[in-house]
C-alpha cells in the first residue's frame, strides 16, 4: 500500500546520526564494558516521592480521561512559575499541558506553519527538529551557528533567511552545544522575529540547568509575548523523562487552537501524571537544583580536566547536560574520531555531525555517568586526540 509522503519523508532519509550509539549498545549486549556518554538522560531515576504522589493520585481515582488541555491546577502552577521566572504576566489560559517537550515542538510548529511554509532552526540542533518541521508539512531551513562565535547564532545570518518564513526555532540552554544564548544574541533574534513577522518558538527544556550567566526567555523581551511560543518540560528539570509531561506557553488564542489539536491527537495527558507534576513543581527550586547539581559538578570537572592541552578545545558549556568538544586539531571528523574512540577505548560519545554540519569536527559529551567514570573517559579521549594530532 502506498504511504503518505508526509510520513515516509519525515526523517529526511540517510543516516540518523546515531550509529555510534547503536554500535555501543551492540558492544554492551555482547559483554564489552562501554562508557556511554551519548544520550541526554539522567543517571538517576524519577524521585520516589514523585512516584508516591503519582501512585496516590491513581489510587484516588485520577485514572479516567483528563482535561485534554491540562488540569487547571497544573496550568495555574506552570503559569505562576513562568510569571515568577520571567516577569511576563502569564495565566492558566496561556498554558497548554502536553505529553513532553517533543509534543510541544510538534504542536507549536503546527500552530505556526502552514503547508509548505519555511520554518527556520539553528544548526547544530536537537535531532528531532527537522523531522518535526516536516511532520507538519513545512520546509526545514537550517541556519548555522558557528564555532568561531562559540555557537552563538548570528542574528544577521538569520535575517538573511527570514524573508517569507513562518517561524524560527531556538533552544537555550542548548542541546547539543551546552551554550546559553546571551541577552544580546536573544535581542538580535527577537528583532529579526519582529522585523519579519515570525513566530519565535523557544525550546527552554533545559531552563533549570544554567551554570554561568542567566537564562533569558525571549518571551520576556519587548513586544515578544504575542509572537513567542515557549516549549517547557519536566523531563530534564525533574528527571521525569518517562512520564512525558511538558507544556507550551503562548498567547491565549494560539493556546486555545493548540488545545483543539490536543483533542484531535493525544486527547490529553494521563491525569495521575498531571497530579504528580503538580506535586513535583511544589517541591520548589531546591529540588530542581538537586537534580541539576551533578551536571554542574561534572561540567566543572570536564572543563578543568581539559585545561592546559591543545588537542581538544571545550566550547564554553554554560548550561544543559553536555559539553561540546572541538577536535578539529586532530584533522579528523567527529564521526571518525568517535568511532575510533569507541573501538580503541570503549568510550561512546556523539559525533558533532549527528547534530548538523555546523558541529562537524566536534564531539558532544553527555555528562550522564558518575564523576570518576567521566574523568577516566575524558582522559582517554584527550590521549587519543593528542595521538591523532601528532
Ligand atoms: N528539546 C531538546 C533540546 C531536547 O534535548 C529534548 C530531549 N532530549 C526535548 C526537546 C524533548 O524532551 P521531552 O520530550 O522529553 O520533554
CSV table of C-alpha atoms and ligand atoms in Angstrom, one decimal:
chain,number,residue,atom,x,y,z
A,1,UNK,CA,0.0,0.0,0.0
A,2,UNK,CA,1.2,3.5,-0.8
A,3,UNK,CA,2.0,5.5,2.3
A,4,UNK,CA,1.7,9.3,2.5
A,5,UNK,CA,4.9,11.3,1.6
A,6,UNK,CA,4.5,13.3,4.9
A,7,UNK,CA,5.3,10.2,6.9
A,8,UNK,CA,7.7,8.4,4.6
A,9,UNK,CA,9.7,11.6,4.2
A,10,UNK,CA,9.6,12.5,7.9
A,11,UNK,CA,13.2,11.6,8.7
A,12,UNK,CA,14.7,13.1,5.5
A,13,UNK,CA,16.4,9.8,4.7
A,14,UNK,CA,20.0,8.8,5.2
A,15,UNK,CA,21.7,8.0,8.5
A,16,UNK,CA,20.0,9.3,11.6
A,17,UNK,CA,23.4,10.1,13.1
A,18,UNK,CA,23.1,7.6,16.0
A,19,UNK,CA,25.3,4.9,14.5
A,20,UNK,CA,27.9,5.2,17.3
A,21,UNK,CA,25.2,4.9,19.9
A,22,UNK,CA,23.8,1.8,18.2
A,23,UNK,CA,27.3,0.3,17.9
A,24,UNK,CA,28.0,1.0,21.6
A,25,UNK,CA,24.7,-0.7,22.6
A,26,UNK,CA,25.6,-3.7,20.5
A,27,UNK,CA,29.1,-3.9,22.1
A,28,UNK,CA,27.5,-3.8,25.5
A,29,UNK,CA,25.0,-6.5,24.6
A,30,UNK,CA,28.0,-8.6,23.5
A,31,UNK,CA,29.5,-8.2,27.0
A,32,UNK,CA,32.0,-5.4,26.4
A,33,UNK,CA,32.1,-2.7,29.1
A,34,UNK,CA,31.4,0.7,27.4
A,35,UNK,CA,31.3,4.1,29.0
A,36,UNK,CA,28.2,5.7,27.3
A,37,UNK,CA,28.3,9.5,27.1
A,38,UNK,CA,25.6,9.6,24.4
A,39,UNK,CA,22.0,10.1,25.5
A,40,UNK,CA,20.7,13.1,27.4
A,41,UNK,CA,19.2,11.2,30.2
A,42,UNK,CA,20.0,11.5,34.0
A,43,UNK,CA,21.8,8.7,35.7
A,44,UNK,CA,19.2,8.9,38.5
A,45,UNK,CA,15.6,7.8,38.1
A,46,UNK,CA,12.5,9.8,38.9
A,47,UNK,CA,12.5,10.5,42.7
A,48,UNK,CA,10.4,8.1,44.8
A,49,UNK,CA,8.5,11.0,46.4
A,50,UNK,CA,7.1,11.9,42.9
A,51,UNK,CA,6.3,8.3,42.2
A,52,UNK,CA,4.4,8.1,45.5
A,53,UNK,CA,2.4,11.2,44.5
A,54,UNK,CA,1.7,9.5,41.2
A,55,UNK,CA,0.5,6.3,42.9
A,56,UNK,CA,-1.6,8.2,45.4
A,57,UNK,CA,-3.3,10.2,42.6
A,58,UNK,CA,-4.1,7.0,40.7
A,59,UNK,CA,-5.5,5.3,43.8
A,60,UNK,CA,-7.6,8.5,44.5
A,61,UNK,CA,-9.3,8.0,41.1
A,62,UNK,CA,-7.2,10.0,38.7
A,63,UNK,CA,-7.4,7.3,36.1
A,64,UNK,CA,-10.1,8.5,33.8
A,65,UNK,CA,-9.9,10.9,30.9
A,66,UNK,CA,-8.2,14.1,31.9
A,67,UNK,CA,-9.0,17.6,30.6
A,68,UNK,CA,-7.4,17.5,27.1
A,69,UNK,CA,-5.7,20.8,27.6
A,70,UNK,CA,-4.4,20.1,31.1
A,71,UNK,CA,-5.7,20.3,34.6
A,72,UNK,CA,-6.4,23.8,35.8
A,73,UNK,CA,-4.2,23.2,38.8
A,74,UNK,CA,-1.2,22.3,36.7
A,75,UNK,CA,-1.8,25.1,34.2
A,76,UNK,CA,-2.0,27.5,37.1
A,77,UNK,CA,1.2,26.3,38.6
A,78,UNK,CA,3.0,26.5,35.3
A,79,UNK,CA,1.7,30.0,34.8
A,80,UNK,CA,2.8,31.1,38.2
A,81,UNK,CA,6.2,29.6,37.7
A,82,UNK,CA,6.6,31.3,34.3
A,83,UNK,CA,5.4,34.6,35.7
A,84,UNK,CA,7.9,34.4,38.6
A,85,UNK,CA,10.8,33.3,36.4
A,86,UNK,CA,10.3,35.8,33.5
A,87,UNK,CA,8.3,38.7,34.9
A,88,UNK,CA,5.8,38.2,32.0
A,89,UNK,CA,2.2,38.1,33.3
A,90,UNK,CA,1.0,34.6,32.5
A,91,UNK,CA,-2.3,32.9,33.4
A,92,UNK,CA,-3.6,29.4,33.0
A,93,UNK,CA,-5.1,30.2,29.6
A,94,UNK,CA,-1.6,30.9,28.4
A,95,UNK,CA,-0.7,27.3,29.1
A,96,UNK,CA,-1.3,24.0,27.3
A,97,UNK,CA,-0.2,20.8,29.0
A,98,UNK,CA,1.4,18.4,26.5
A,99,UNK,CA,3.0,14.9,26.8
A,100,UNK,CA,6.6,16.2,26.9
A,101,UNK,CA,8.6,18.9,25.1
A,102,UNK,CA,8.6,16.9,21.9
A,103,UNK,CA,4.8,17.1,21.7
A,104,UNK,CA,5.2,20.8,22.4
A,105,UNK,CA,7.6,21.2,19.5
A,106,UNK,CA,5.1,19.5,17.2
A,107,UNK,CA,2.1,21.5,18.5
A,108,UNK,CA,3.9,24.8,18.2
A,109,UNK,CA,5.0,24.2,14.6
A,110,UNK,CA,1.5,23.0,13.8
A,111,UNK,CA,0.2,26.3,15.1
A,112,UNK,CA,2.9,28.5,13.4
A,113,UNK,CA,3.3,26.9,9.9
A,114,UNK,CA,1.0,26.3,7.0
A,115,UNK,CA,1.7,23.6,4.4
A,116,UNK,CA,4.9,24.4,2.5
A,117,UNK,CA,5.9,27.3,4.8
A,118,UNK,CA,9.6,27.7,5.6
A,119,UNK,CA,10.5,27.1,9.2
A,120,UNK,CA,13.9,28.2,10.4
A,121,UNK,CA,16.0,26.5,13.0
A,122,UNK,CA,19.6,26.7,14.2
A,123,UNK,CA,22.3,24.2,13.3
A,124,UNK,CA,23.7,22.4,15.4
A,125,UNK,CA,20.3,21.2,16.5
A,126,UNK,CA,18.4,18.7,18.7
A,127,UNK,CA,18.0,15.6,16.5
A,128,UNK,CA,14.2,15.8,16.0
A,129,UNK,CA,13.9,19.4,14.8
A,130,UNK,CA,13.9,18.9,11.0
A,131,UNK,CA,11.7,15.9,11.2
A,132,UNK,CA,9.2,17.7,13.5
A,133,UNK,CA,9.0,20.5,11.0
A,134,UNK,CA,8.5,18.1,8.1
A,135,UNK,CA,5.8,16.3,10.1
A,136,UNK,CA,3.6,19.5,10.0
A,137,UNK,CA,4.2,19.8,6.2
A,138,UNK,CA,6.6,22.7,6.5
A,139,UNK,CA,10.1,23.1,5.0
A,140,UNK,CA,13.0,23.0,7.5
A,141,UNK,CA,15.7,25.7,6.8
A,142,UNK,CA,18.9,25.4,8.9
A,143,UNK,CA,20.9,28.4,9.8
A,144,UNK,CA,24.4,27.7,11.1
A,145,UNK,CA,25.7,28.9,14.4
A,146,UNK,CA,29.5,28.9,14.1
A,147,UNK,CA,32.2,27.5,16.4
A,148,UNK,CA,34.1,30.8,15.9
A,149,UNK,CA,31.3,32.5,17.7
A,150,UNK,CA,31.2,29.7,20.3
A,151,UNK,CA,27.9,28.6,18.7
A,152,UNK,CA,26.0,31.8,19.5
A,153,UNK,CA,23.8,32.3,16.4
A,154,UNK,CA,24.4,35.5,14.4
A,155,UNK,CA,21.1,37.4,14.0
A,156,UNK,CA,22.3,38.9,10.7
A,157,UNK,CA,22.6,35.3,9.3
A,158,UNK,CA,19.1,34.5,10.5
A,159,UNK,CA,17.8,37.8,9.0
A,160,UNK,CA,19.2,36.8,5.6
A,161,UNK,CA,16.9,33.7,5.5
A,162,UNK,CA,13.9,35.2,7.3
A,163,UNK,CA,12.0,36.9,4.5
A,164,UNK,CA,8.7,35.0,4.0
A,165,UNK,CA,9.5,32.4,6.6
A,166,UNK,CA,6.8,31.5,9.2
A,167,UNK,CA,8.7,30.5,12.3
A,168,UNK,CA,12.1,30.4,13.9
A,169,UNK,CA,13.0,27.8,16.5
A,170,UNK,CA,15.7,28.5,19.1
A,171,UNK,CA,17.0,26.5,22.0
A,172,UNK,CA,18.7,27.9,25.0
A,173,UNK,CA,20.3,26.4,27.1
A,174,UNK,CA,21.3,24.5,24.0
A,175,UNK,CA,21.5,20.9,23.1
A,176,UNK,CA,24.0,19.8,21.8
A,177,UNK,CA,26.4,22.7,22.5
A,178,UNK,CA,25.8,23.4,26.2
A,179,UNK,CA,25.8,27.1,25.2
A,180,UNK,CA,23.5,29.6,26.9
A,181,UNK,CA,22.4,32.4,24.5
A,182,UNK,CA,23.4,35.8,25.7
A,183,UNK,CA,20.8,38.6,26.1
A,184,UNK,CA,22.5,40.3,23.1
A,185,UNK,CA,22.0,37.3,20.9
A,186,UNK,CA,18.4,36.9,22.0
A,187,UNK,CA,17.7,40.6,21.5
A,188,UNK,CA,19.1,40.3,18.0
A,189,UNK,CA,16.9,37.2,17.4
A,190,UNK,CA,13.8,39.0,18.7
A,191,UNK,CA,14.4,41.9,16.4
A,192,UNK,CA,14.6,39.5,13.4
A,193,UNK,CA,11.3,37.9,14.5
A,194,UNK,CA,9.6,41.3,14.8
A,195,UNK,CA,11.0,42.6,11.5
A,196,UNK,CA,9.9,39.6,9.6
A,197,UNK,CA,6.7,38.8,11.4
A,198,UNK,CA,7.9,35.4,12.5
A,199,UNK,CA,6.6,33.1,15.3
A,200,UNK,CA,9.5,32.6,17.7
A,201,UNK,CA,9.4,29.0,19.1
A,202,UNK,CA,11.6,28.9,22.1
A,203,UNK,CA,12.7,25.5,23.4
A,204,UNK,CA,13.5,26.0,27.0
A,205,UNK,CA,13.5,22.4,28.3
A,206,UNK,CA,16.9,23.0,30.0
A,207,UNK,CA,16.0,26.2,31.7
A,208,UNK,CA,16.9,24.9,35.2
A,209,UNK,CA,20.4,23.9,34.1
A,210,UNK,CA,22.4,27.1,33.8
A,211,UNK,CA,25.9,27.2,35.2
A,212,UNK,CA,27.1,30.6,34.0
A,213,UNK,CA,25.2,33.7,33.2
A,214,UNK,CA,21.4,33.7,33.3
A,215,UNK,CA,18.6,32.1,31.3
A,216,UNK,CA,16.7,34.7,29.3
A,217,UNK,CA,13.4,33.7,27.9
A,218,UNK,CA,12.9,35.6,24.7
A,219,UNK,CA,9.1,35.8,25.5
A,220,UNK,CA,10.1,38.4,28.1
A,221,UNK,CA,11.8,40.7,25.6
A,222,UNK,CA,9.8,43.8,24.4
A,223,UNK,CA,6.8,43.0,22.3
A,224,UNK,CA,7.6,39.3,22.1
A,225,UNK,CA,4.9,37.8,24.3
A,226,UNK,CA,2.4,38.0,21.4
A,227,UNK,CA,4.7,36.1,18.9
A,228,UNK,CA,6.6,33.7,21.1
A,229,UNK,CA,5.6,30.1,21.9
A,230,UNK,CA,7.7,28.6,24.7
A,231,UNK,CA,8.2,24.8,25.0
A,232,UNK,CA,8.8,23.6,28.5
A,233,UNK,CA,9.2,20.1,30.0
A,234,UNK,CA,9.7,18.3,33.3
A,235,UNK,CA,11.9,15.7,31.7
A,236,UNK,CA,15.2,17.4,32.4
A,237,UNK,CA,14.3,19.7,35.4
A,238,UNK,CA,12.7,16.9,37.5
A,239,UNK,CA,14.2,13.8,36.0
A,240,UNK,CA,10.8,12.7,34.6
A,241,UNK,CA,11.7,11.8,31.1
A,242,UNK,CA,9.5,8.7,31.0
A,243,UNK,CA,6.4,10.5,32.5
A,244,UNK,CA,6.0,12.5,29.2
A,245,UNK,CA,4.9,15.8,30.8
A,246,UNK,CA,5.6,19.3,29.5
A,247,UNK,CA,3.8,22.5,28.3
A,248,UNK,CA,3.5,25.2,25.8
A,249,UNK,CA,3.2,28.8,26.9
A,250,UNK,CA,1.9,31.4,24.5
A,251,UNK,CA,-0.9,33.9,23.6
A,252,UNK,CA,-4.3,32.7,24.6
A,253,UNK,CA,-5.7,32.4,21.1
A,254,UNK,CA,-2.8,30.2,19.9
A,255,UNK,CA,-3.0,28.1,23.1
A,256,UNK,CA,-6.8,27.5,22.5
A,257,UNK,CA,-6.2,26.3,19.0
A,258,UNK,CA,-3.4,24.0,20.2
A,259,UNK,CA,-5.9,22.7,22.7
A,260,UNK,CA,-8.1,21.7,19.7
A,261,UNK,CA,-5.0,19.9,18.3
A,262,UNK,CA,-4.6,18.0,21.6
A,263,UNK,CA,-8.3,17.0,21.4
A,264,UNK,CA,-7.6,15.5,18.0
A,265,UNK,CA,-4.3,13.9,18.7
A,266,UNK,CA,-3.3,13.0,22.3
A,267,UNK,CA,-6.6,13.6,24.0
A,268,UNK,CA,-4.7,14.9,27.0
A,269,UNK,CA,-2.0,13.7,29.4
A,270,UNK,CA,-2.7,11.0,32.0
A,271,UNK,CA,-4.4,12.6,35.0
A,272,UNK,CA,-2.2,10.9,37.6
A,273,UNK,CA,0.9,12.1,35.8
A,274,UNK,CA,-0.5,15.7,35.8
A,275,UNK,CA,-1.2,15.4,39.6
A,276,UNK,CA,2.3,14.1,40.2
A,277,UNK,CA,3.6,17.0,38.1
A,278,UNK,CA,1.8,19.5,40.4
A,279,UNK,CA,3.4,17.8,43.4
A,280,UNK,CA,6.8,17.9,41.8
A,281,UNK,CA,6.6,21.6,40.9
A,282,UNK,CA,5.6,22.3,44.5
A,283,UNK,CA,8.9,20.7,45.6
A,284,UNK,CA,10.4,24.1,44.5
A,285,UNK,CA,13.7,25.3,43.4
A,286,UNK,CA,15.8,23.3,45.9
A,287,UNK,CA,14.6,20.1,44.3
A,288,UNK,CA,15.4,21.3,40.8
A,289,UNK,CA,18.9,22.3,42.0
A,290,UNK,CA,19.4,18.9,43.4
A,291,UNK,CA,18.6,17.3,40.1
A,292,UNK,CA,20.8,19.8,38.2
A,293,UNK,CA,23.8,19.6,40.7
A,294,UNK,CA,25.6,16.5,39.2
A,295,UNK,CA,25.7,18.1,35.8
A,296,UNK,CA,27.1,21.4,37.2
A,297,UNK,CA,29.8,19.4,39.1
A,298,UNK,CA,30.7,17.3,36.1
A,299,UNK,CA,30.8,20.3,33.8
A,300,UNK,CA,33.4,21.8,36.1
A,301,UNK,CA,35.3,18.6,36.3
A,302,UNK,CA,35.3,18.3,32.5
A,303,UNK,CA,36.5,21.9,31.9
A,304,UNK,CA,39.2,21.5,34.5
A,305,UNK,CA,40.4,18.3,33.0
A,306,UNK,CA,40.6,19.7,29.5
A,307,UNK,CA,42.6,22.8,30.5
A,308,UNK,CA,46.3,23.1,29.6
A,309,UNK,CA,46.3,21.0,26.4
A,310,UNK,CA,45.5,22.0,22.8
A,311,UNK,CA,44.3,18.8,21.1
A,312,UNK,CA,40.7,19.3,22.4
A,313,UNK,CA,39.0,22.7,22.9
A,314,UNK,CA,35.9,22.8,25.0
A,315,UNK,CA,33.2,25.1,23.9
A,316,UNK,CA,32.2,27.2,27.0
A,317,UNK,CA,29.4,25.0,28.4
A,318,UNK,CA,27.2,27.3,30.4
A,319,UNK,CA,24.2,25.1,30.7
A,320,UNK,CA,22.4,21.8,29.9
A,321,UNK,CA,23.8,18.3,30.5
A,322,UNK,CA,26.5,18.3,27.7
A,323,UNK,CA,29.9,19.7,26.8
A,324,UNK,CA,30.8,20.1,23.1
A,325,UNK,CA,34.4,19.5,22.2
A,326,UNK,CA,36.2,20.9,19.2
A,327,UNK,CA,38.6,18.2,17.9
A,328,UNK,CA,39.4,19.8,14.6
A,329,UNK,CA,43.1,20.0,15.7
A,330,UNK,CA,43.2,16.2,15.1
A,331,UNK,CA,42.3,16.7,11.4
A,332,UNK,CA,39.6,14.0,11.9
A,333,UNK,CA,35.8,14.3,11.5
A,334,UNK,CA,33.7,13.9,14.7
A,335,UNK,CA,32.3,10.7,13.2
A,336,UNK,CA,35.8,9.2,12.5
A,337,UNK,CA,37.1,10.2,15.9
A,338,UNK,CA,34.0,8.9,17.8
A,339,UNK,CA,34.2,5.5,16.1
A,340,UNK,CA,37.9,5.3,16.8
A,341,UNK,CA,37.3,6.2,20.5
A,342,UNK,CA,34.7,3.5,20.8
A,343,UNK,CA,36.8,0.9,19.1
A,344,UNK,CA,40.1,1.6,21.0
A,345,UNK,CA,38.9,2.8,24.4
A,346,UNK,CA,35.2,1.7,24.6
A,347,UNK,CA,34.0,5.2,25.2
A,348,UNK,CA,30.9,6.3,23.3
A,349,UNK,CA,30.3,10.0,22.5
A,350,UNK,CA,28.1,11.6,19.9
A,351,UNK,CA,29.8,12.9,16.7
A,352,UNK,CA,29.0,16.6,16.2
A,353,UNK,CA,27.9,15.8,12.7
A,354,UNK,CA,24.9,14.0,14.2
A,355,UNK,CA,23.5,17.4,15.1
A,356,UNK,CA,24.1,19.1,11.7
A,357,UNK,CA,27.1,20.3,9.7
A,358,UNK,CA,27.8,23.3,11.9
A,359,UNK,CA,29.2,21.0,14.5
A,360,UNK,CA,31.4,19.0,12.1
A,361,UNK,CA,34.8,18.1,13.7
A,362,UNK,CA,33.2,18.3,17.2
A,363,UNK,CA,32.0,15.7,19.8
A,364,UNK,CA,29.1,16.0,22.2
A,365,UNK,CA,29.8,14.5,25.6
A,366,UNK,CA,26.8,13.8,27.8
A,367,UNK,CA,27.6,14.4,31.5
A,368,UNK,CA,25.5,11.4,32.4
A,369,UNK,CA,27.8,9.0,34.2
A,370,UNK,CA,29.5,9.1,37.7
A,371,UNK,CA,32.3,11.6,38.1
A,372,UNK,CA,35.1,9.1,38.2
A,373,UNK,CA,33.9,7.3,35.0
A,374,UNK,CA,33.5,10.6,33.3
A,375,UNK,CA,37.1,11.7,34.2
A,376,UNK,CA,38.5,8.4,33.1
A,377,UNK,CA,36.7,8.6,29.8
A,378,UNK,CA,37.8,12.2,29.1
A,379,UNK,CA,41.4,11.3,29.8
A,380,UNK,CA,41.2,8.6,27.2
A,381,UNK,CA,39.5,11.0,24.8
A,382,UNK,CA,42.3,13.6,25.2
A,383,UNK,CA,45.0,10.9,24.9
A,384,UNK,CA,43.5,9.7,21.6
A,385,UNK,CA,43.2,13.3,20.3
A,386,UNK,CA,46.8,14.1,21.2
A,387,UNK,CA,47.9,10.9,19.4
A,388,UNK,CA,45.9,11.8,16.3
A,389,UNK,CA,47.0,15.5,16.4
A,390,UNK,CA,50.6,14.3,16.5
B,1,LIG,N1,14.2,19.8,23.2
B,1,LIG,C1,15.5,19.5,23.5
B,1,LIG,C2,16.6,20.5,23.1
B,1,LIG,C3,15.9,18.2,24.0
B,1,LIG,O1,17.1,17.9,24.2
B,1,LIG,C4,14.8,17.3,24.3
B,1,LIG,C5,15.1,15.9,24.9
B,1,LIG,N2,16.4,15.4,24.8
B,1,LIG,C6,13.5,17.7,24.0
B,1,LIG,C7,13.2,18.9,23.5
B,1,LIG,C8,12.3,16.8,24.3
B,1,LIG,O2,12.2,16.4,25.6
B,1,LIG,P1,10.9,15.8,26.2
B,1,LIG,O3,10.0,15.4,25.1
B,1,LIG,O4,11.4,14.6,27.0
B,1,LIG,O5,10.4,16.9,27.1
